mmCIF file of C-alpha atoms in Angstrom:
data_model
loop_
_atom_site.group_PDB
_atom_site.id
_atom_site.type_symbol
_atom_site.label_atom_id
_atom_site.label_comp_id
_atom_site.label_asym_id
_atom_site.label_seq_id
_atom_site.Cartn_x
_atom_site.Cartn_y
_atom_site.Cartn_z
ATOM 1 C CA MET C 1 -5.360 0.578 -5.930
ATOM 2 C CA HIS C 2 -4.831 4.056 -4.411
ATOM 3 C CA ILE C 3 -8.344 5.509 -4.586
ATOM 4 C CA PRO C 4 -8.093 9.268 -5.272
ATOM 5 C CA ASP C 5 -10.343 11.950 -3.809
ATOM 6 C CA GLY C 6 -13.706 12.090 -5.550
ATOM 7 C CA TYR C 7 -14.165 8.454 -6.534
ATOM 8 C CA LEU C 8 -15.992 7.568 -3.307
ATOM 9 C CA SER C 9 -18.871 9.535 -1.814
ATOM 10 C CA PRO C 10 -18.250 11.409 1.463
ATOM 11 C CA SER C 11 -20.498 8.947 3.299
ATOM 12 C CA THR C 12 -18.547 5.982 1.898
ATOM 13 C CA CYS C 13 -15.299 7.629 2.986
ATOM 14 C CA ALA C 14 -16.710 8.295 6.459
ATOM 15 C CA LEU C 15 -17.818 4.677 6.761
ATOM 16 C CA ALA C 16 -14.379 3.438 5.704
ATOM 17 C CA TYR C 17 -12.711 5.657 8.323
ATOM 18 C CA ALA C 18 -15.154 4.359 10.948
ATOM 19 C CA VAL C 19 -14.383 0.732 10.086
ATOM 20 C CA ALA C 20 -10.611 1.301 9.923
ATOM 21 C CA LEU C 21 -10.415 3.268 13.189
ATOM 22 C CA PRO C 22 -10.796 0.364 15.636
ATOM 23 C CA PHE C 23 -8.182 -1.608 13.701
ATOM 24 C CA TRP C 24 -5.776 1.349 13.882
ATOM 25 C CA LEU C 25 -6.343 1.677 17.637
ATOM 26 C CA VAL C 26 -5.845 -2.022 18.311
ATOM 27 C CA ALA C 27 -2.857 -2.113 15.965
ATOM 28 C CA TYR C 28 -1.209 0.780 17.792
ATOM 29 C CA GLN C 29 -1.778 -0.865 21.166
ATOM 30 C CA ARG C 30 -0.409 -4.206 19.891
ATOM 31 C CA ALA C 31 2.520 -2.579 18.088
ATOM 32 C CA LYS C 32 3.527 -0.591 21.171
ATOM 33 C CA ARG C 33 5.836 -3.325 22.353
ATOM 34 C CA LEU C 34 7.765 -3.016 19.089
ATOM 35 C CA LEU C 35 8.009 0.737 19.608
ATOM 36 C CA HIS C 36 9.282 0.145 23.153
ATOM 37 C CA THR C 37 12.162 -1.987 21.934
ATOM 38 C CA ARG C 38 15.189 -1.526 19.695
ATOM 39 C CA LEU C 39 13.020 -2.616 16.792
ATOM 40 C CA VAL C 40 11.974 0.856 15.638
ATOM 41 C CA PRO C 41 14.525 0.826 12.761
ATOM 42 C CA LEU C 42 13.271 -2.614 11.692
ATOM 43 C CA PHE C 43 9.697 -1.367 11.866
ATOM 44 C CA ALA C 44 10.692 1.685 9.815
ATOM 45 C CA VAL C 45 12.553 -0.247 7.142
ATOM 46 C CA PHE C 46 9.560 -2.476 6.445
ATOM 47 C CA SER C 47 7.195 0.502 6.288
ATOM 48 C CA ALA C 48 9.622 2.307 3.978
ATOM 49 C CA PHE C 49 9.837 -0.880 1.899
ATOM 50 C CA CYS C 50 6.050 -0.776 1.381
ATOM 51 C CA PHE C 51 6.326 2.884 0.383
ATOM 52 C CA VAL C 52 9.055 2.234 -2.182
ATOM 53 C CA ILE C 53 7.708 -1.019 -3.617
ATOM 54 C CA MET C 54 4.409 0.711 -4.408
ATOM 55 C CA MET C 55 6.380 3.087 -6.678
ATOM 56 C CA PHE C 56 7.303 0.182 -8.988
ATOM 57 C CA ASN C 57 4.436 0.254 -11.479
ATOM 58 C CA LEU C 58 3.845 -2.849 -13.575
ATOM 59 C CA PRO C 59 2.060 -2.979 -16.948
ATOM 60 C CA LEU C 60 -1.311 -4.725 -16.642
ATOM 61 C CA PRO C 61 -3.781 -6.090 -19.234
ATOM 62 C CA GLY C 62 -5.931 -3.331 -20.724
ATOM 63 C CA GLY C 63 -3.132 -0.780 -20.830
ATOM 64 C CA THR C 64 -3.247 0.130 -17.149
ATOM 65 C CA SER C 65 -0.650 -0.348 -14.439
ATOM 66 C CA GLY C 66 -0.470 -1.828 -10.943
ATOM 67 C CA HIS C 67 2.023 -2.555 -8.200
ATOM 68 C CA ALA C 68 2.866 -4.828 -5.311
ATOM 69 C CA VAL C 69 2.157 -3.556 -1.772
ATOM 70 C CA GLY C 70 4.377 -5.565 0.570
ATOM 71 C CA MET C 71 1.793 -6.139 3.291
ATOM 72 C CA ALA C 72 2.451 -9.899 3.380
ATOM 73 C CA ILE C 73 6.169 -9.760 4.166
ATOM 74 C CA VAL C 74 5.561 -7.179 6.905
ATOM 75 C CA SER C 75 2.834 -9.362 8.433
ATOM 76 C CA ILE C 76 5.098 -12.409 8.338
ATOM 77 C CA VAL C 77 8.047 -10.665 10.009
ATOM 78 C CA LEU C 78 6.416 -8.191 12.394
ATOM 79 C CA GLY C 79 2.875 -9.517 12.680
ATOM 80 C CA PRO C 80 -0.430 -8.214 11.273
ATOM 81 C CA TRP C 81 -0.898 -5.347 13.730
ATOM 82 C CA ALA C 82 2.513 -3.883 13.019
ATOM 83 C CA SER C 83 1.801 -4.353 9.306
ATOM 84 C CA ILE C 84 -1.410 -2.339 9.621
ATOM 85 C CA ILE C 85 0.572 0.542 11.116
ATOM 86 C CA ALA C 86 3.446 0.213 8.632
ATOM 87 C CA VAL C 87 1.292 0.105 5.483
ATOM 88 C CA SER C 88 -1.098 2.805 6.748
ATOM 89 C CA LEU C 89 1.837 5.101 7.471
ATOM 90 C CA ALA C 90 3.231 4.542 3.971
ATOM 91 C CA LEU C 91 -0.201 5.278 2.458
ATOM 92 C CA LEU C 92 -0.602 8.439 4.564
ATOM 93 C CA ILE C 93 2.716 9.887 3.416
ATOM 94 C CA GLN C 94 1.959 8.956 -0.178
ATOM 95 C CA ALA C 95 -1.380 10.787 0.005
ATOM 96 C CA LEU C 96 -0.167 13.868 1.892
ATOM 97 C CA PHE C 97 3.052 14.567 0.012
ATOM 98 C CA PHE C 98 2.778 12.832 -3.360
ATOM 99 C CA GLY C 99 -0.945 12.791 -4.194
ATOM 100 C CA ASP C 100 -0.927 8.988 -4.528
ATOM 101 C CA GLY C 101 -4.356 8.224 -3.079
ATOM 102 C CA GLY C 102 -6.738 10.778 -1.651
ATOM 103 C CA ILE C 103 -7.124 12.368 1.756
ATOM 104 C CA SER C 104 -10.854 11.673 1.974
ATOM 105 C CA SER C 105 -10.245 8.109 0.736
ATOM 106 C CA PHE C 106 -7.253 7.442 3.001
ATOM 107 C CA GLY C 107 -9.495 5.436 5.340
ATOM 108 C CA ALA C 108 -10.672 3.251 2.443
ATOM 109 C CA ASN C 109 -7.165 2.768 1.075
ATOM 110 C CA SER C 110 -5.909 1.783 4.520
ATOM 111 C CA LEU C 111 -8.856 -0.519 5.076
ATOM 112 C CA ASN C 112 -8.227 -2.280 1.761
ATOM 113 C CA MET C 113 -4.446 -2.624 1.717
ATOM 114 C CA ALA C 114 -3.293 -2.203 5.317
ATOM 115 C CA VAL C 115 -6.107 -3.823 7.315
ATOM 116 C CA VAL C 116 -7.636 -6.452 5.035
ATOM 117 C CA GLY C 117 -4.399 -7.152 3.176
ATOM 118 C CA SER C 118 -2.358 -7.608 6.355
ATOM 119 C CA LEU C 119 -4.913 -9.782 8.138
ATOM 120 C CA VAL C 120 -5.477 -12.011 5.098
ATOM 121 C CA ALA C 121 -1.728 -12.413 4.587
ATOM 122 C CA TRP C 122 -1.119 -13.257 8.235
ATOM 123 C CA ALA C 123 -4.006 -15.771 8.380
ATOM 124 C CA VAL C 124 -2.953 -17.549 5.173
ATOM 125 C CA TYR C 125 0.716 -17.723 6.166
ATOM 126 C CA ARG C 126 -0.041 -18.983 9.684
ATOM 127 C CA LEU C 127 -2.451 -21.605 8.341
ATOM 128 C CA LEU C 128 -0.190 -22.938 5.586
ATOM 129 C CA SER C 129 3.085 -22.801 7.537
ATOM 130 C CA ALA C 130 1.772 -24.231 10.806
ATOM 131 C CA GLY C 131 4.273 -26.681 12.272
ATOM 132 C CA ALA C 132 6.929 -26.057 9.607
ATOM 133 C CA SER C 133 10.530 -25.380 10.617
ATOM 134 C CA LEU C 134 12.019 -21.940 9.924
ATOM 135 C CA SER C 135 14.018 -23.348 7.008
ATOM 136 C CA SER C 136 11.136 -25.323 5.536
ATOM 137 C CA ARG C 137 10.269 -24.861 1.863
ATOM 138 C CA ARG C 138 6.628 -24.925 2.960
ATOM 139 C CA ARG C 139 7.155 -21.494 4.534
ATOM 140 C CA VAL C 140 8.251 -20.107 1.179
ATOM 141 C CA LEU C 141 5.153 -21.525 -0.515
ATOM 142 C CA ALA C 142 2.945 -20.254 2.306
ATOM 143 C CA ALA C 143 4.468 -16.786 1.973
ATOM 144 C CA GLY C 144 3.809 -16.743 -1.774
ATOM 145 C CA ALA C 145 0.188 -17.777 -1.268
ATOM 146 C CA ALA C 146 -0.211 -15.178 1.484
ATOM 147 C CA GLY C 147 1.050 -12.399 -0.764
ATOM 148 C CA TYR C 148 -1.091 -13.463 -3.715
ATOM 149 C CA LEU C 149 -4.324 -13.767 -1.737
ATOM 150 C CA ALA C 150 -3.697 -10.620 0.323
ATOM 151 C CA ILE C 151 -3.311 -8.285 -2.639
ATOM 152 C CA ASN C 152 -6.279 -9.854 -4.422
ATOM 153 C CA ALA C 153 -8.466 -9.490 -1.334
ATOM 154 C CA ALA C 154 -7.499 -5.820 -1.176
ATOM 155 C CA ALA C 155 -8.165 -5.369 -4.903
ATOM 156 C CA LEU C 156 -11.586 -7.036 -4.672
ATOM 157 C CA LEU C 157 -12.642 -4.790 -1.795
ATOM 158 C CA THR C 158 -11.440 -1.752 -3.756
ATOM 159 C CA ALA C 159 -13.433 -2.886 -6.803
ATOM 160 C CA ILE C 160 -16.574 -3.298 -4.705
ATOM 161 C CA GLU C 161 -16.159 0.179 -3.236
ATOM 162 C CA PHE C 162 -15.835 1.596 -6.754
ATOM 163 C CA GLY C 163 -18.681 -0.514 -8.127
ATOM 164 C CA VAL C 164 -21.363 0.350 -5.566
ATOM 165 C CA GLN C 165 -20.979 4.102 -6.107
ATOM 166 C CA PRO C 166 -23.170 4.403 -9.266
ATOM 167 C CA MET C 167 -25.860 2.265 -7.617
ATOM 168 C CA LEU C 168 -25.980 4.315 -4.398
ATOM 169 C CA PHE C 169 -24.998 7.806 -5.491
ATOM 170 C CA HIS C 170 -26.483 9.311 -8.655
ATOM 171 C CA ASP C 171 -28.527 12.321 -9.691
ATOM 172 C CA ALA C 172 -32.203 12.373 -10.653
ATOM 173 C CA SER C 173 -31.404 11.193 -14.182
ATOM 174 C CA GLY C 174 -29.320 8.277 -12.905
ATOM 175 C CA THR C 175 -25.948 9.821 -13.793
ATOM 176 C CA PRO C 176 -23.231 8.650 -11.335
ATOM 177 C CA LEU C 177 -21.887 11.321 -8.991
ATOM 178 C CA TYR C 178 -18.600 9.600 -8.124
ATOM 179 C CA ALA C 179 -16.912 6.479 -9.575
ATOM 180 C CA PRO C 180 -18.716 5.985 -12.894
ATOM 181 C CA TYR C 181 -18.577 2.241 -13.458
ATOM 182 C CA PRO C 182 -20.837 -0.366 -11.776
ATOM 183 C CA LEU C 183 -19.741 -3.633 -10.165
ATOM 184 C CA SER C 184 -20.083 -5.493 -13.467
ATOM 185 C CA VAL C 185 -17.277 -3.340 -14.873
ATOM 186 C CA ALA C 186 -15.225 -2.472 -11.794
ATOM 187 C CA VAL C 187 -14.738 -6.023 -10.498
ATOM 188 C CA PRO C 188 -13.361 -7.594 -13.707
ATOM 189 C CA ALA C 189 -11.348 -4.467 -14.558
ATOM 190 C CA MET C 190 -9.619 -4.533 -11.174
ATOM 191 C CA MET C 191 -9.316 -8.287 -10.737
ATOM 192 C CA ILE C 192 -7.930 -9.281 -14.151
ATOM 193 C CA GLY C 193 -4.784 -7.274 -13.511
ATOM 194 C CA HIS C 194 -4.412 -8.364 -9.894
ATOM 195 C CA LEU C 195 -5.188 -12.042 -10.432
ATOM 196 C CA SER C 196 -2.459 -12.050 -13.069
ATOM 197 C CA PHE C 197 0.515 -9.696 -12.997
ATOM 198 C CA ALA C 198 0.128 -7.732 -9.750
ATOM 199 C CA GLY C 199 -0.770 -10.877 -7.785
ATOM 200 C CA MET C 200 2.168 -12.746 -9.273
ATOM 201 C CA ALA C 201 4.470 -9.858 -8.384
ATOM 202 C CA GLU C 202 3.279 -9.846 -4.765
ATOM 203 C CA MET C 203 3.592 -13.646 -4.615
ATOM 204 C CA LEU C 204 7.143 -13.730 -5.991
ATOM 205 C CA LEU C 205 8.194 -10.758 -3.872
ATOM 206 C CA THR C 206 6.955 -12.290 -0.619
ATOM 207 C CA ALA C 207 8.174 -15.812 -1.329
ATOM 208 C CA GLY C 208 11.546 -14.513 -2.523
ATOM 209 C CA LEU C 209 12.081 -12.395 0.582
ATOM 210 C CA VAL C 210 11.136 -15.245 2.915
ATOM 211 C CA ALA C 211 13.554 -17.555 1.073
ATOM 212 C CA TYR C 212 16.265 -14.886 1.425
ATOM 213 C CA LEU C 213 15.568 -14.401 5.140
ATOM 214 C CA GLN C 214 15.703 -18.166 5.710
ATOM 215 C CA ARG C 215 19.286 -18.150 4.507
ATOM 216 C CA SER C 216 20.531 -14.820 5.804
ATOM 217 C CA GLN C 217 18.466 -13.766 8.830
ATOM 218 C CA PRO C 218 16.214 -16.628 9.940
ATOM 219 C CA GLU C 219 15.661 -14.939 13.314
ATOM 220 C CA LEU C 220 13.322 -12.506 11.521
ATOM 221 C CA LEU C 221 10.994 -15.407 10.725
ATOM 222 C CA ALA C 222 10.855 -16.639 14.292
ATOM 223 C CA GLY C 223 7.599 -14.821 14.973
ATOM 224 C CA GLN C 224 6.558 -12.257 17.507
ATOM 225 C CA ALA C 225 7.084 -14.665 20.421
ATOM 226 C CA GLY C 226 10.836 -14.184 20.108
ATOM 227 C CA ILE C 227 10.880 -10.408 19.806
ATOM 228 C CA GLY C 228 11.902 -9.665 23.362
ATOM 229 C CA GLU C 229 14.772 -12.130 23.425
ATOM 230 C CA GLN C 230 16.164 -11.321 20.012
ATOM 231 C CA SER C 231 15.663 -7.568 19.755
ATOM 232 C CA GLY C 232 19.409 -6.933 19.574
ATOM 233 C CA SER C 233 20.014 -9.230 16.621
ATOM 234 C CA ARG C 234 16.894 -7.929 14.879
ATOM 235 C CA SER C 235 18.115 -4.370 15.276
ATOM 236 C CA ARG C 236 21.389 -5.364 13.619
ATOM 237 C CA SER C 237 19.406 -7.083 10.882
ATOM 238 C CA ALA C 238 17.662 -3.777 10.178
ATOM 239 C CA ARG C 239 20.951 -2.236 9.038
ATOM 240 C CA GLN C 240 21.369 -4.893 6.372
ATOM 241 C CA LEU C 241 17.792 -4.408 5.231
ATOM 242 C CA TRP C 242 18.312 -0.635 4.960
ATOM 243 C CA TYR C 243 21.187 -1.349 2.558
ATOM 244 C CA GLY C 244 18.864 -3.428 0.416
ATOM 245 C CA LEU C 245 16.188 -0.746 0.571
ATOM 246 C CA ALA C 246 18.706 1.875 -0.554
ATOM 247 C CA GLY C 247 19.382 -0.240 -3.644
ATOM 248 C CA LEU C 248 15.651 -0.454 -4.283
ATOM 249 C CA MET C 249 15.355 3.337 -4.056
ATOM 250 C CA ILE C 250 18.103 3.781 -6.638
ATOM 251 C CA LEU C 251 16.249 1.396 -8.959
ATOM 252 C CA SER C 252 12.864 3.074 -8.336
ATOM 253 C CA PRO C 253 12.865 4.947 -11.717
ATOM 254 C CA LEU C 254 12.155 1.541 -13.276
ATOM 255 C CA GLY C 255 8.626 2.140 -11.995
ATOM 256 C CA LEU C 256 8.266 4.895 -14.572
ATOM 257 C CA LEU C 257 8.583 2.462 -17.470
ATOM 258 C CA ALA C 258 5.037 1.076 -17.212
ATOM 259 C CA ALA C 259 2.665 2.959 -19.503
ATOM 260 C CA GLY C 260 -0.836 4.005 -18.455
ATOM 261 C CA THR C 261 -2.386 4.819 -15.101
ATOM 262 C CA ALA C 262 -3.922 2.419 -12.619
ATOM 263 C CA TRP C 263 -7.597 1.636 -13.177
ATOM 264 C CA GLY C 264 -9.797 4.069 -11.223
ATOM 265 C CA GLU C 265 -7.016 6.581 -10.623
ATOM 266 C CA TRP C 266 -7.737 8.907 -13.518
ATOM 267 C CA ALA C 267 -7.668 12.678 -13.027
ATOM 268 C CA ALA C 268 -10.929 14.595 -13.475
ATOM 269 C CA GLU C 269 -9.487 16.210 -16.618
ATOM 270 C CA ASP C 270 -8.971 12.777 -18.183
ATOM 271 C CA PHE C 271 -12.734 12.415 -18.593
ATOM 272 C CA ALA C 272 -12.691 15.266 -21.148
ATOM 273 C CA ASP C 273 -9.449 14.400 -22.919
ATOM 274 C CA PRO C 274 -10.126 12.286 -26.065
ATOM 275 C CA SER C 275 -6.923 10.259 -25.787
ATOM 276 C CA SER C 276 -7.380 9.560 -22.071
ATOM 277 C CA ARG C 277 -11.061 8.719 -22.613
ATOM 278 C CA GLN C 278 -10.090 6.112 -25.165
ATOM 279 C CA GLN C 279 -7.621 4.544 -22.716
ATOM 280 C CA ILE C 280 -10.211 4.480 -19.926
ATOM 281 C CA ILE C 281 -12.817 2.878 -22.175
ATOM 282 C CA GLN C 282 -10.280 0.342 -23.434
ATOM 283 C CA ALA C 283 -9.291 -0.586 -19.864
ATOM 284 C CA SER C 284 -12.944 -0.869 -18.844
ATOM 285 C CA GLY C 285 -14.001 -3.525 -21.324
ATOM 286 C CA LEU C 286 -15.182 -0.949 -23.919
ATOM 287 C CA HIS C 287 -17.988 0.262 -21.661
ATOM 288 C CA ALA C 288 -19.194 3.813 -22.240
ATOM 289 C CA LEU C 289 -17.831 6.676 -20.150
ATOM 290 C CA PRO C 290 -19.677 9.888 -19.126
ATOM 291 C CA GLN C 291 -18.841 12.846 -21.346
ATOM 292 C CA ALA C 292 -17.422 14.750 -18.373
ATOM 293 C CA ALA C 293 -16.157 13.856 -14.917
ATOM 294 C CA PRO C 294 -19.053 13.007 -12.571
ATOM 295 C CA GLU C 295 -20.194 16.041 -10.572
ATOM 296 C CA GLY C 296 -19.129 14.806 -7.141
ATOM 297 C CA LEU C 297 -15.825 13.481 -8.449
ATOM 298 C CA ALA C 298 -14.981 16.829 -10.063
ATOM 299 C CA ARG C 299 -15.902 18.696 -6.876
ATOM 300 C CA LEU C 300 -13.789 16.549 -4.541
ATOM 301 C CA ALA C 301 -10.854 15.880 -6.866
ATOM 302 C CA GLY C 302 -9.174 19.142 -5.828
ATOM 303 C CA LEU C 303 -9.668 18.575 -2.111
ATOM 304 C CA TRP C 304 -5.930 18.308 -1.475
ATOM 305 C CA SER C 305 -2.939 19.530 -3.480
ATOM 306 C CA ALA C 306 0.119 17.426 -2.703
ATOM 307 C CA PRO C 307 3.420 19.351 -2.782
ATOM 308 C CA PHE C 308 5.139 16.706 -4.955
ATOM 309 C CA PRO C 309 2.406 15.109 -7.112
ATOM 310 C CA ASP C 310 3.289 11.909 -8.965
ATOM 311 C CA TYR C 311 6.646 11.710 -7.138
ATOM 312 C CA ALA C 312 7.873 14.538 -9.375
ATOM 313 C CA PRO C 313 9.143 17.556 -7.397
ATOM 314 C CA ALA C 314 8.736 20.654 -9.598
ATOM 315 C CA PHE C 315 12.280 21.841 -8.926
ATOM 316 C CA ILE C 316 13.763 18.583 -10.298
ATOM 317 C CA HIS C 317 13.823 18.391 -14.084
ATOM 318 C CA SER C 318 14.791 14.733 -14.314
ATOM 319 C CA ALA C 319 11.861 12.367 -13.775
ATOM 320 C CA GLY C 320 14.194 9.552 -12.714
ATOM 321 C CA PHE C 321 16.091 11.649 -10.183
ATOM 322 C CA GLY C 322 12.811 13.072 -8.898
ATOM 323 C CA TYR C 323 11.601 9.518 -8.309
ATOM 324 C CA VAL C 324 14.750 8.598 -6.365
ATOM 325 C CA LEU C 325 14.558 11.812 -4.338
ATOM 326 C CA SER C 326 10.886 11.150 -3.554
ATOM 327 C CA ALA C 327 11.730 7.629 -2.374
ATOM 328 C CA LEU C 328 14.446 9.004 -0.074
ATOM 329 C CA PHE C 329 12.173 11.752 1.234
ATOM 330 C CA GLY C 330 9.287 9.357 1.838
ATOM 331 C CA ALA C 331 11.491 6.834 3.648
ATOM 332 C CA GLY C 332 12.905 9.638 5.803
ATOM 333 C CA LEU C 333 9.417 10.795 6.724
ATOM 334 C CA ILE C 334 8.452 7.253 7.679
ATOM 335 C CA LEU C 335 11.483 6.883 9.937
ATOM 336 C CA LEU C 336 10.732 10.258 11.537
ATOM 337 C CA SER C 337 7.070 9.352 12.032
ATOM 338 C CA LEU C 338 7.921 6.068 13.732
ATOM 339 C CA LEU C 339 10.395 7.811 16.016
ATOM 340 C CA LEU C 340 7.598 10.182 17.025
ATOM 341 C CA LEU C 341 5.267 7.230 17.573
ATOM 342 C CA SER C 342 8.004 5.605 19.632
ATOM 343 C CA GLN C 343 8.147 8.679 21.831
ATOM 344 C CA LEU C 344 4.396 8.688 22.150
ATOM 345 C CA ALA C 345 4.629 5.067 23.235
ATOM 346 C CA GLY C 346 6.949 6.088 26.047
ATOM 347 C CA LYS C 347 10.369 5.808 24.461
ATOM 348 C CA ARG C 348 12.693 8.694 23.661
ATOM 349 C CA GLY C 349 14.942 8.847 20.636
ATOM 350 C CA LEU C 350 16.296 6.190 18.290
ATOM 351 C CA PRO C 351 17.576 3.083 20.088
ATOM 352 C CA GLN C 352 21.310 2.663 20.041
#
């Protein structure tokens, strides 16, 4: 679901940035009270969780791969505005340092996963869990539904952005300039995988974490109304969550086991490679593919060169260790970024 550079036209990217910007501004204003409290580590651990969980690729129908995002659990614990900041920050670091998602398409990726995903998850959870006690099983079911619908809403919006490109942006002969497949191909190709495996993963992940928090740290499910009174206990809770996240980082090489790339995240060179072409066609319902990468896609694909593409630092010769190191580095950058945001919000240093 990480749209690379070149798959969306510059005007589409500009529009996505314009739509996402007001949400980012409101989210920052709303999240300021978290950054003014001792909750910065908790904020950071959930953002780092989104970063790491997106490294766990899952095999999807058609030979492609997908992943959970984590926007629902962040929305449930910290609220939708904090989730927008947390997921956007994870996506920004992924794009800048690891080439997972483009720079020009960062606005679209944030709009899809951080903004739409977080707001859908929050609305569904609030609606389905209204009036339920913190220990209620209904909250677990509501969390699962929130995760499932949030990731599918994000996937559908991504598919539409891909699918309108050939209709709006093509040369005089009708050849697409950016993403090559129309809505009739993009929507089913994206949604089959997300309505099944990726959606199930997000559902089980969110429901499982809410069930765990009900038993171990129910104060985290109390909602934003209790943030001021319970900031101390929530800060202590963050330490336990960091331990869990560390375990997830160690297990992150499991994300390398899924074969194939995510639909719509092919490199420009893949359009000319016979083996890759066959995989793309297979994953796209056997629809024909241009003989070469579309002109605009090829031009913009090299817009940004990430220092550690594909979570594989060049100086590390073990793919698994490179993955773990990338997870640690990314989580560290997220913590550092939130400390800087905390200072910008008027607070100095990490709360004690």
